[in-house]
Coordinates of C-alpha atoms in Angstrom, one line a residue:
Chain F
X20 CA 15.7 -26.8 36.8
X21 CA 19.4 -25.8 37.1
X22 CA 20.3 -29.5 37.4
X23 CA 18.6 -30.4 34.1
X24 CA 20.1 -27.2 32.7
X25 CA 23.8 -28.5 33.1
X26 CA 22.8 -32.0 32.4
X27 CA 21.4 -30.6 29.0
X28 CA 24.9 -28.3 28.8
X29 CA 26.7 -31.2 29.3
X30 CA 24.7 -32.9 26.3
X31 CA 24.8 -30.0 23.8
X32 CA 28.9 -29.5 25.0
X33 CA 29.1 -33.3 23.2
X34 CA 27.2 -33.2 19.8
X35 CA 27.7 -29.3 19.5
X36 CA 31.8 -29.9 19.6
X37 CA 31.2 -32.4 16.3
X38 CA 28.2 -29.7 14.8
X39 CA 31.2 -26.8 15.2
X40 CA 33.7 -29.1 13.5
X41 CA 31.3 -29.3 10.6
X42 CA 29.7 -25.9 10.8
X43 CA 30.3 -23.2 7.8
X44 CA 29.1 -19.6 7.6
X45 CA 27.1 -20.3 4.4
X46 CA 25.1 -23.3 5.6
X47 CA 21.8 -23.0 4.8
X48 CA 19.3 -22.4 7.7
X49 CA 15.9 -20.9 7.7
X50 CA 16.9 -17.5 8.7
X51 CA 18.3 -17.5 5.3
X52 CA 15.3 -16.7 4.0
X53 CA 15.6 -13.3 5.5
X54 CA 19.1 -12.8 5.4
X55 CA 20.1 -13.8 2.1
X56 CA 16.2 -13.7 0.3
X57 CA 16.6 -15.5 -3.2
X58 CA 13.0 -14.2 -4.7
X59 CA 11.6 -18.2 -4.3
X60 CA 10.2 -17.4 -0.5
X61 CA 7.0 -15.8 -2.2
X62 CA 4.4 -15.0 0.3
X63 CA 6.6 -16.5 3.4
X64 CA 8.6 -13.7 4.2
X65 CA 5.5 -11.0 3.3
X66 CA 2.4 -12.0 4.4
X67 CA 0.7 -12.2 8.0
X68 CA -1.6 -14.8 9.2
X69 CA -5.3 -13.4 8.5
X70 CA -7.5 -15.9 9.2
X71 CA -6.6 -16.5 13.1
X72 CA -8.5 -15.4 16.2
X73 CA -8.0 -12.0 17.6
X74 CA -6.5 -13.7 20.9
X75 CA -3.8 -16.2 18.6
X76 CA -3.1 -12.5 16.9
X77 CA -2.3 -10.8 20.6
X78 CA -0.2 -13.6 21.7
X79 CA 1.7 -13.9 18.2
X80 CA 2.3 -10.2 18.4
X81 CA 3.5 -9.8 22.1
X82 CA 6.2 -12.8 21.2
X83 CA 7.8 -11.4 18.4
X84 CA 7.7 -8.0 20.3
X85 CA 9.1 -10.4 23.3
X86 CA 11.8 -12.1 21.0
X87 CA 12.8 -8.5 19.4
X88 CA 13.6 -7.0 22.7
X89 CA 15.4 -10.0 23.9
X90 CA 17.0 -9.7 20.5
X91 CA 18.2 -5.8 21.7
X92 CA 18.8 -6.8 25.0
X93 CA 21.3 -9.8 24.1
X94 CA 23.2 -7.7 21.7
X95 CA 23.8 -4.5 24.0
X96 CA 24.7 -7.0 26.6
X97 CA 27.9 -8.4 24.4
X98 CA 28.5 -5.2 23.8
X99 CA 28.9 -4.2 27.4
X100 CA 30.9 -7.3 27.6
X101 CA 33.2 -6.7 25.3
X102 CA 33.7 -3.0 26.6
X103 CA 35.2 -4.6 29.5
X104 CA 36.7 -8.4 28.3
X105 CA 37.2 -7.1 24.7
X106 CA 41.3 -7.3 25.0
X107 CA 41.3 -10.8 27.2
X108 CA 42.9 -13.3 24.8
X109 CA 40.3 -16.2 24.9
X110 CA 37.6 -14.1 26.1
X111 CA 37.2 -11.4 23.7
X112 CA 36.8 -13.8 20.0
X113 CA 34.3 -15.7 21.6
X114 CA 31.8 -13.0 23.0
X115 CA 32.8 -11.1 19.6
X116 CA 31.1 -14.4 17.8
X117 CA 28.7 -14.4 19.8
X118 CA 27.6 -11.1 19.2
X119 CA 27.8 -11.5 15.6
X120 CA 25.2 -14.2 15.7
X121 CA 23.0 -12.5 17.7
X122 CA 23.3 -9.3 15.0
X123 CA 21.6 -11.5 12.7
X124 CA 18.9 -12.4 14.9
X125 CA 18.3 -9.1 15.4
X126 CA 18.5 -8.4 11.4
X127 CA 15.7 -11.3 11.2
X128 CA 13.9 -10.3 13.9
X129 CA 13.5 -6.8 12.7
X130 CA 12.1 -8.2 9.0
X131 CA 9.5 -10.6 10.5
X132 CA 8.8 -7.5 13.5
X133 CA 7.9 -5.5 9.7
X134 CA 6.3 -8.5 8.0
X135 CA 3.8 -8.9 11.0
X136 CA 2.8 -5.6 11.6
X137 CA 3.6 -6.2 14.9
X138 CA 4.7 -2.8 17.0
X139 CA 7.8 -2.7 19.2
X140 CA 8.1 -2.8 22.3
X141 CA 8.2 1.0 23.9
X142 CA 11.2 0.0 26.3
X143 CA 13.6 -0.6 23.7
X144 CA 15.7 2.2 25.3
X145 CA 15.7 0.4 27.9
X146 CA 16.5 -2.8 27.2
X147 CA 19.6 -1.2 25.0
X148 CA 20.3 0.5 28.6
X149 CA 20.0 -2.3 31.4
X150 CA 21.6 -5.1 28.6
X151 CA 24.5 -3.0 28.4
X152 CA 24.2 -2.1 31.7
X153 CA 23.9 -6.2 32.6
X154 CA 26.8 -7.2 30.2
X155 CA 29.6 -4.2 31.4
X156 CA 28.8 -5.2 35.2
X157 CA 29.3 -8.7 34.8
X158 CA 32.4 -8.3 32.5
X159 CA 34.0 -6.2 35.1
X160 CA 33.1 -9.0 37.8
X161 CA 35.7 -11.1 35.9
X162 CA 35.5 -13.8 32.9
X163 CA 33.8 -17.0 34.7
X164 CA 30.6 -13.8 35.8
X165 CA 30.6 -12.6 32.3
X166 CA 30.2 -16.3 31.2
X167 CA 28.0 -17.1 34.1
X168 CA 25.6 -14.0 32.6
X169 CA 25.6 -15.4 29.5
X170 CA 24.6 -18.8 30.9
X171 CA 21.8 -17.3 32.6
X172 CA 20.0 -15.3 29.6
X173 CA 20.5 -17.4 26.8
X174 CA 18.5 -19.9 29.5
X175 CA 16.0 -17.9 29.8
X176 CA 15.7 -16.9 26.0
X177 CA 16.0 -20.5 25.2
X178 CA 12.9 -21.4 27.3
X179 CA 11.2 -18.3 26.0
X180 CA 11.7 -19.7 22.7
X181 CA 10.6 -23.2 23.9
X182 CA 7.6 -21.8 24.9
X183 CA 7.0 -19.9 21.8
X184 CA 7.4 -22.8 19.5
X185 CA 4.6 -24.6 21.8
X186 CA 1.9 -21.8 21.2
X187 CA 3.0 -21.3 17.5
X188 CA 2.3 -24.9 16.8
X189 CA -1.6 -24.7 18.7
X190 CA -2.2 -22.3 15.6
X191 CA -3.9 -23.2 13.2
X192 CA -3.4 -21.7 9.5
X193 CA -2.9 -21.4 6.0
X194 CA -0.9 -18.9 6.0
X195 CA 2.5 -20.3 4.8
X196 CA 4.2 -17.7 7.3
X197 CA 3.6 -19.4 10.8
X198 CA 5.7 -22.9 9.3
X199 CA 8.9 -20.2 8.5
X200 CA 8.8 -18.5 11.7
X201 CA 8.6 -21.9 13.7
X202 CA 11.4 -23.1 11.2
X203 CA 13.4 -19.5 12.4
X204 CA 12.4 -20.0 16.2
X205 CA 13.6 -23.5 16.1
X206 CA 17.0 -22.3 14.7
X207 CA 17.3 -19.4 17.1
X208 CA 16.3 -21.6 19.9
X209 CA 19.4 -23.9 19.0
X210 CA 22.2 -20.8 18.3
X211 CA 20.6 -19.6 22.4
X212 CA 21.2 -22.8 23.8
X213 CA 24.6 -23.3 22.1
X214 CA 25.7 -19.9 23.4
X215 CA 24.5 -21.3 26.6
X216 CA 26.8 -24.4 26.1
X217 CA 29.9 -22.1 25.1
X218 CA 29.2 -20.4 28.0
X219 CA 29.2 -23.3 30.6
X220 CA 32.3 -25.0 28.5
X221 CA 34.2 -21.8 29.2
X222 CA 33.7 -21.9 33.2
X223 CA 30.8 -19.8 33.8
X224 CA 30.0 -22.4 37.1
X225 CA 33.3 -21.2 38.3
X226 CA 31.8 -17.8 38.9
X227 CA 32.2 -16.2 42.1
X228 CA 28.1 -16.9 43.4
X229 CA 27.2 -18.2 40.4
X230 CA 23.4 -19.8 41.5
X231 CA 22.5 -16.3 43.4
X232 CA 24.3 -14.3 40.1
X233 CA 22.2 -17.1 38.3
X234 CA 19.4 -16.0 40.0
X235 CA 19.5 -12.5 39.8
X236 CA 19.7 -12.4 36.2
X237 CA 17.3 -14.7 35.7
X238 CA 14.7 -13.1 37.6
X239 CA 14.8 -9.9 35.7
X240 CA 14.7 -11.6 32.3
X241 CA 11.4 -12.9 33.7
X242 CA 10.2 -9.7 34.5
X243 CA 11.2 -8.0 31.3
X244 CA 9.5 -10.8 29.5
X245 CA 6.2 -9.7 31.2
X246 CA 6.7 -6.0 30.6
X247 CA 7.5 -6.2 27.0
X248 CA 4.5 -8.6 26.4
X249 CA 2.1 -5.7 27.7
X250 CA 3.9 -2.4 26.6
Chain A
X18 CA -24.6 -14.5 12.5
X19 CA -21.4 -12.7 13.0
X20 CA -20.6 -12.9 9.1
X21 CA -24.0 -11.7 8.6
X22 CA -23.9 -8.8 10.4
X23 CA -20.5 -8.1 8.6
X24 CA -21.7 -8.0 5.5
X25 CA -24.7 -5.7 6.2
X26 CA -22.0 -3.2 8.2
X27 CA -19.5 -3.2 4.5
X28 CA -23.2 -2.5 2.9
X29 CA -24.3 0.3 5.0
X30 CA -21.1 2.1 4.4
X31 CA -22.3 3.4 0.7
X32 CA -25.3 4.1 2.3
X33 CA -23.8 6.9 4.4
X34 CA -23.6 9.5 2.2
X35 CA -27.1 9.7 1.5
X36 CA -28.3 8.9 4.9
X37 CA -25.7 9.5 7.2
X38 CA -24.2 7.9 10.1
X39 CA -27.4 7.0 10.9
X40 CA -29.3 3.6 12.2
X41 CA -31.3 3.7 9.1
X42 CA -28.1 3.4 7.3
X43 CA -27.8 0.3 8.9
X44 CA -31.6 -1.0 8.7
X45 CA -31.9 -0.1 4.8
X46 CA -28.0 -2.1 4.6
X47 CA -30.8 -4.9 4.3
X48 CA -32.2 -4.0 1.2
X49 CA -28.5 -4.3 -0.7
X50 CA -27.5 -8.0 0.3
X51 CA -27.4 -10.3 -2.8
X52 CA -30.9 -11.6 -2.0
X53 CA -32.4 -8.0 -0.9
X54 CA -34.9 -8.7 2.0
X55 CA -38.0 -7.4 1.3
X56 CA -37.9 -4.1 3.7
X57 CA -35.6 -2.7 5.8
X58 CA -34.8 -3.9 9.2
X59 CA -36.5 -2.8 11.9
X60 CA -34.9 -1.6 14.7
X61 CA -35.0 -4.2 17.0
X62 CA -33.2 -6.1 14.6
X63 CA -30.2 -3.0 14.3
X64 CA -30.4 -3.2 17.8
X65 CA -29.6 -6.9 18.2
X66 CA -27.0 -6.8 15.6
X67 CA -25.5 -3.5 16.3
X68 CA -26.3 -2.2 19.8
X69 CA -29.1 0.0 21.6
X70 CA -29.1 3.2 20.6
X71 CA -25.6 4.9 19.9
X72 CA -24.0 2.1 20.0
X73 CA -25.0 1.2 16.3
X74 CA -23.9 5.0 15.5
X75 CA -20.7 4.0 16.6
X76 CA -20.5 0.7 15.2
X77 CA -21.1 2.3 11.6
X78 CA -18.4 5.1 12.5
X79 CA -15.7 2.6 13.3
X80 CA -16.4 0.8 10.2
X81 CA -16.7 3.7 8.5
X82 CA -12.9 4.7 9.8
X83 CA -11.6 1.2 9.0
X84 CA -12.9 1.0 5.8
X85 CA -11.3 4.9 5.1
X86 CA -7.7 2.6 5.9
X87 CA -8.0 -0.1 3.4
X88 CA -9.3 2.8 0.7
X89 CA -5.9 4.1 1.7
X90 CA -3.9 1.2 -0.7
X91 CA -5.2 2.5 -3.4
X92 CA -3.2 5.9 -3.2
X93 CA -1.3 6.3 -6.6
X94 CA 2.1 6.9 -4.9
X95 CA 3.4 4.7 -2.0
X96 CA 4.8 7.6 -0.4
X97 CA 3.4 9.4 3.2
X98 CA 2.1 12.7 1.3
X99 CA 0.0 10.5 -1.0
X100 CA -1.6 8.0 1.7
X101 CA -2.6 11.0 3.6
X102 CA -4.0 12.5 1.1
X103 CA -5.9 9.4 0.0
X104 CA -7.4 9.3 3.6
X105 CA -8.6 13.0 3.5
X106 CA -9.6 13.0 -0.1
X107 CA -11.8 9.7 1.4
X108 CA -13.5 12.4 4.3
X109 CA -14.8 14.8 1.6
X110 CA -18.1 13.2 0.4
X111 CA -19.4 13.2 4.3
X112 CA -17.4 16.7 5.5
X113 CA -20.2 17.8 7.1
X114 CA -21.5 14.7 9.0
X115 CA -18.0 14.0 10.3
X116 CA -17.7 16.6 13.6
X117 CA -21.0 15.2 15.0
X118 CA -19.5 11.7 14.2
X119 CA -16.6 12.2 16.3
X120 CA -18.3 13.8 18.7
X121 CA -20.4 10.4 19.1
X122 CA -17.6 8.5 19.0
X123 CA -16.0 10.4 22.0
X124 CA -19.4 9.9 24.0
X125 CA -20.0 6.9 25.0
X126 CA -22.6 5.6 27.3
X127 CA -20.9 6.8 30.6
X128 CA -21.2 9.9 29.1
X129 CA -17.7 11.0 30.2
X130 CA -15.5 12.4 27.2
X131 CA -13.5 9.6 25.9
X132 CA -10.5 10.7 23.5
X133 CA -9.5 7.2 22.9
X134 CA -11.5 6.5 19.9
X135 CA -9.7 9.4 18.4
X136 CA -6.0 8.7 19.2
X137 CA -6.9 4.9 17.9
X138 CA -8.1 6.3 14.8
X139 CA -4.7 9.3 14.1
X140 CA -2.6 6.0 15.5
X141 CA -4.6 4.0 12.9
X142 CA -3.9 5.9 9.8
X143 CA -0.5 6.4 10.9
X144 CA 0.4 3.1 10.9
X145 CA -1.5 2.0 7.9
X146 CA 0.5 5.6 6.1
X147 CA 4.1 4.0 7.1
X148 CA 2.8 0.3 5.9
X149 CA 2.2 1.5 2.9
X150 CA 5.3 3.6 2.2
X151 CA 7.4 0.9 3.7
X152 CA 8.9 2.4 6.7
X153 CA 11.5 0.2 8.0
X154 CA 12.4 2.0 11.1
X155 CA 12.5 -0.3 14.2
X156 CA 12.7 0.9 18.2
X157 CA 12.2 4.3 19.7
X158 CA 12.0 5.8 15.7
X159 CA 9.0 3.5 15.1
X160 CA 7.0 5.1 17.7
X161 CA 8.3 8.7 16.8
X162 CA 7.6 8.4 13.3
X163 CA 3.7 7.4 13.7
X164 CA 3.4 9.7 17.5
X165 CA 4.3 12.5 15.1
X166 CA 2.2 11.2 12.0
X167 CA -0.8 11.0 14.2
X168 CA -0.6 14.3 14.9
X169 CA 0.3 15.7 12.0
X170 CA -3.1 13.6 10.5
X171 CA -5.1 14.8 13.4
X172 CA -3.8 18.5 12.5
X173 CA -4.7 18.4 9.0
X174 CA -8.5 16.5 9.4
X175 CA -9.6 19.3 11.7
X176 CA -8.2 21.9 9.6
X177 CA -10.1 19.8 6.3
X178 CA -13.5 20.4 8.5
X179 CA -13.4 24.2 8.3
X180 CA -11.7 24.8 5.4
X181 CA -11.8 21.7 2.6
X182 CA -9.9 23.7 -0.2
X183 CA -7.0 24.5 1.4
X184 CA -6.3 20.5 3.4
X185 CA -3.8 19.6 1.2
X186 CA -1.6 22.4 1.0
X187 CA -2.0 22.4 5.1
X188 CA -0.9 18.9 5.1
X189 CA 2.1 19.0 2.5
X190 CA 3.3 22.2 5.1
X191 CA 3.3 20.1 8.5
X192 CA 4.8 17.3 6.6
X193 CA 7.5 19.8 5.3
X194 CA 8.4 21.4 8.5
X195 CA 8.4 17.5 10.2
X196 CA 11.0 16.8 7.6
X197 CA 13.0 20.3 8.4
X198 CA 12.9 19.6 12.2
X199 CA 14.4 15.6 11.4
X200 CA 16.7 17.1 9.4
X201 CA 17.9 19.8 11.8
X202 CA 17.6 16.8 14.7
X203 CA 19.9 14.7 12.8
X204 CA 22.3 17.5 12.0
X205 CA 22.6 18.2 15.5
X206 CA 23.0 14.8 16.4
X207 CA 25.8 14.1 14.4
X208 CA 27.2 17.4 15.2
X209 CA 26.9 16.4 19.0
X210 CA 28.2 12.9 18.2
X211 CA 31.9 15.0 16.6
X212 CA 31.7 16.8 19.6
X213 CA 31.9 13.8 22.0
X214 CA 34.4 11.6 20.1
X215 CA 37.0 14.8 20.1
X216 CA 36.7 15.1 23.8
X217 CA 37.4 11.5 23.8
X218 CA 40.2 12.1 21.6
X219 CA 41.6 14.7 23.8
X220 CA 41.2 12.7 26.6
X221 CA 42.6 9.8 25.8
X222 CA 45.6 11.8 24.6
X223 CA 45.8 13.4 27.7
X224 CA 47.3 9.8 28.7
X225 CA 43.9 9.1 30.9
X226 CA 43.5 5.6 29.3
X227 CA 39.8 5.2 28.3

């Protein structure tokens, strides 16, 4: 898995280089719809899906109560990182970006956790705490760990959202709100796995123990995954 | 079948105030459906739809309770005070059938007390309240905000089931004093929050570098 990780880093580093040359900050994307609503969504960004099974309506619930807290979690851990790395010349812009991106997933996250009905998860304290916690540890274990931590959660989060977009498409509905949210999950999916590319372009395999850091980090994303499905 | 029995459940429900939470409710439901059966079901068939015994009872109550939620929309105000009050004002035709209603609904078979089927139906009415008011908080506050809702519900439908006249006025006091203590919360938060950042201030001037 870590082989194909860096092989698919090594792919994004190529055609995400051309995509940055070309990127602006008011492209149009389908988080738009939340961020900057022009009234012509209509019942995309308001209604629910009614007309699934109780079981599709667990497991849509527990991932956008997943994706939320990975959402919180992310953002504290930037924050923690730039605590630390927020004066380092090269360092501190780019988790600052970073950050900045994932604040509007957060923003998104927050309208479709509303438009769902879908309750929170009860560890948000907690994943404000340990992301924090995560990003202030690893900033302090230089850049290349801080980068390294980075690698290892947007991973993670990038799979999680694989996964996601898998079971959104086994459901079946007319509801016109499941096609934006896999439109959204798609473009979040994308922003993860280019933070994951920024990270490896900026040395996070130089890390001091970087596959048992790697690891470590990865491990617990798993586990909070499982707890914030259930509580 | 399962559309069936769904349809005689939403027809037993006017049937409640006349005969109560009652398996007959549910076997005379019969007698409403768009092509009214001739009699009302017997009760073998109420216990094949609905369950032996209790079991129907309860079946009618929670339907009973999640109807009581959608009647919530049609509060005239989308504000807290008003939903409430929609869902007590919705109690009041069966006041005096609801304590033994609750009490059946905290029996169940095993005949050991079960508060769950309570604390769903305060969380319940909760959430459906800050739906329908468009609450907006997200985290920790979401949970506070309907943990002290639920009570403050909970509170007010036990005091509407000894003394009806004077619910509302109990209701608008708890959710004044909620809003007193948030207020005083925040004040004190903020208060705390000048606190810290002068110590901060001090220190850093001290020369410690922070």
């Amino acid at each position: 898995m870590q082989r194909l990780v860096s092989q698919k880093s090594v792919a994004w580093a190529a055609c995400s280089v051309a995509k940055r040359s070309y990127a602006s900050a008011s492209r149009v994307t389908p988080s738009t719809a939340y961020t900057h609503p022009t009234g012509s969504e209509g019942a995309s960004t308001s209604s629910t899906p009614q007309d699934i099974t109780p079981e599709q309506r667990n497991a849509l619930d527990a991932a956008l109560r997943i994706d939320q807290a990975g959402e919180v979690a992310a953002n504290y851990i930037y924050m923690g990182q730039l605590a630390v790395l927020g004066r380092d010349r090269v360092a501190g812009p780019l988790i600052q970006d970073m950050w900045d991106q994932e604040k509007k997933h957060l923003a998104v996250m927050n309208k479709l956790q509303h438009q769902h009905g879908v309750r929170p998860t009860m560890l948000w304290e907690v994943a404000k705490v340990a992301g924090f916690g995560l990003g202030a540890v690893t900033a302090l274990m230089g850049k290349e760990a801080a980068m390294a931590c980075t690698e290892a959660v947007e991973t993670i989060i990038g799979e999680h959202y694989d996964d996601q977009l898998k079971e959104l498409d086994a459901i079946n509905t007319a509801d016109p709100s499941v096609p934006l949210l896999k439109e959204v999950v798609k473009e979040f999916r994308d922003d993860e796995l280019e933070h994951l590319d920024t990270a490896v372009l900026h040395h996070s395999q130089r890390a001091p123990a970087h596959a048992f850091l790697s690891t470590v980090v990865g491990a617990g994303c798993k586990v909070a995954i499982e707890l914030c499905r259930r509580i | 079948m399962t559309a069936l029995r769904n349809e005689l459940l939403k027809l037993a429900l006017p049937l409640v105030r006349t005969h109560g939470f009652t398996r007959e409710a549910l076997s005379r439901s019969a007698l409403a459906l768009p092509t009214p059966h001739p009699e009302p079901l017997r009760d073998t068939a109420v216990s094949a739809l609905f369950g032996d015994g209790d079991d129907a009872r309860r079946t009618l109550i929670s339907a009973w309770l999640d109807e009581g939620r959608t009647h919530m929309r049609e509060a005239s105000d989308t504000s807290i005070k008003d939903a409430l009050r929609t869902r007590l004002r919705y109690n009041e035709p069966v006041l005096n059938l609801l304590p033994e209603a609750f009490a059946t609904l905290a029996t169940p078979p095993g005949h050991i007390l079960d508060p769950r089927p309570a604390l769903k139906h305060a969380a319940a009415v909760a959430d459906e309240a800050c739906v329908l008011a468009g609450d907006t908080s997200v985290g920790t506050l979401w949970h506070a905000r309907r943990a002290s809702l639920a009570a403050i519900y909970t509170a007010a439908e036990l005091h509407q089931l000894q003394s009806p006249h004077t619910a509302d006025g109990f209701l608008d006091g708890l959710l004044d004093s909620e809003s007193r203590v948030k207020n005083t919360l925040d004040d004190a938060t903020q208060y705390a929050g000048y606190i810290i950042s002068s110590w901060v201030g001090i220190i850093k001037s001290r020369g410690i570098l922070l």
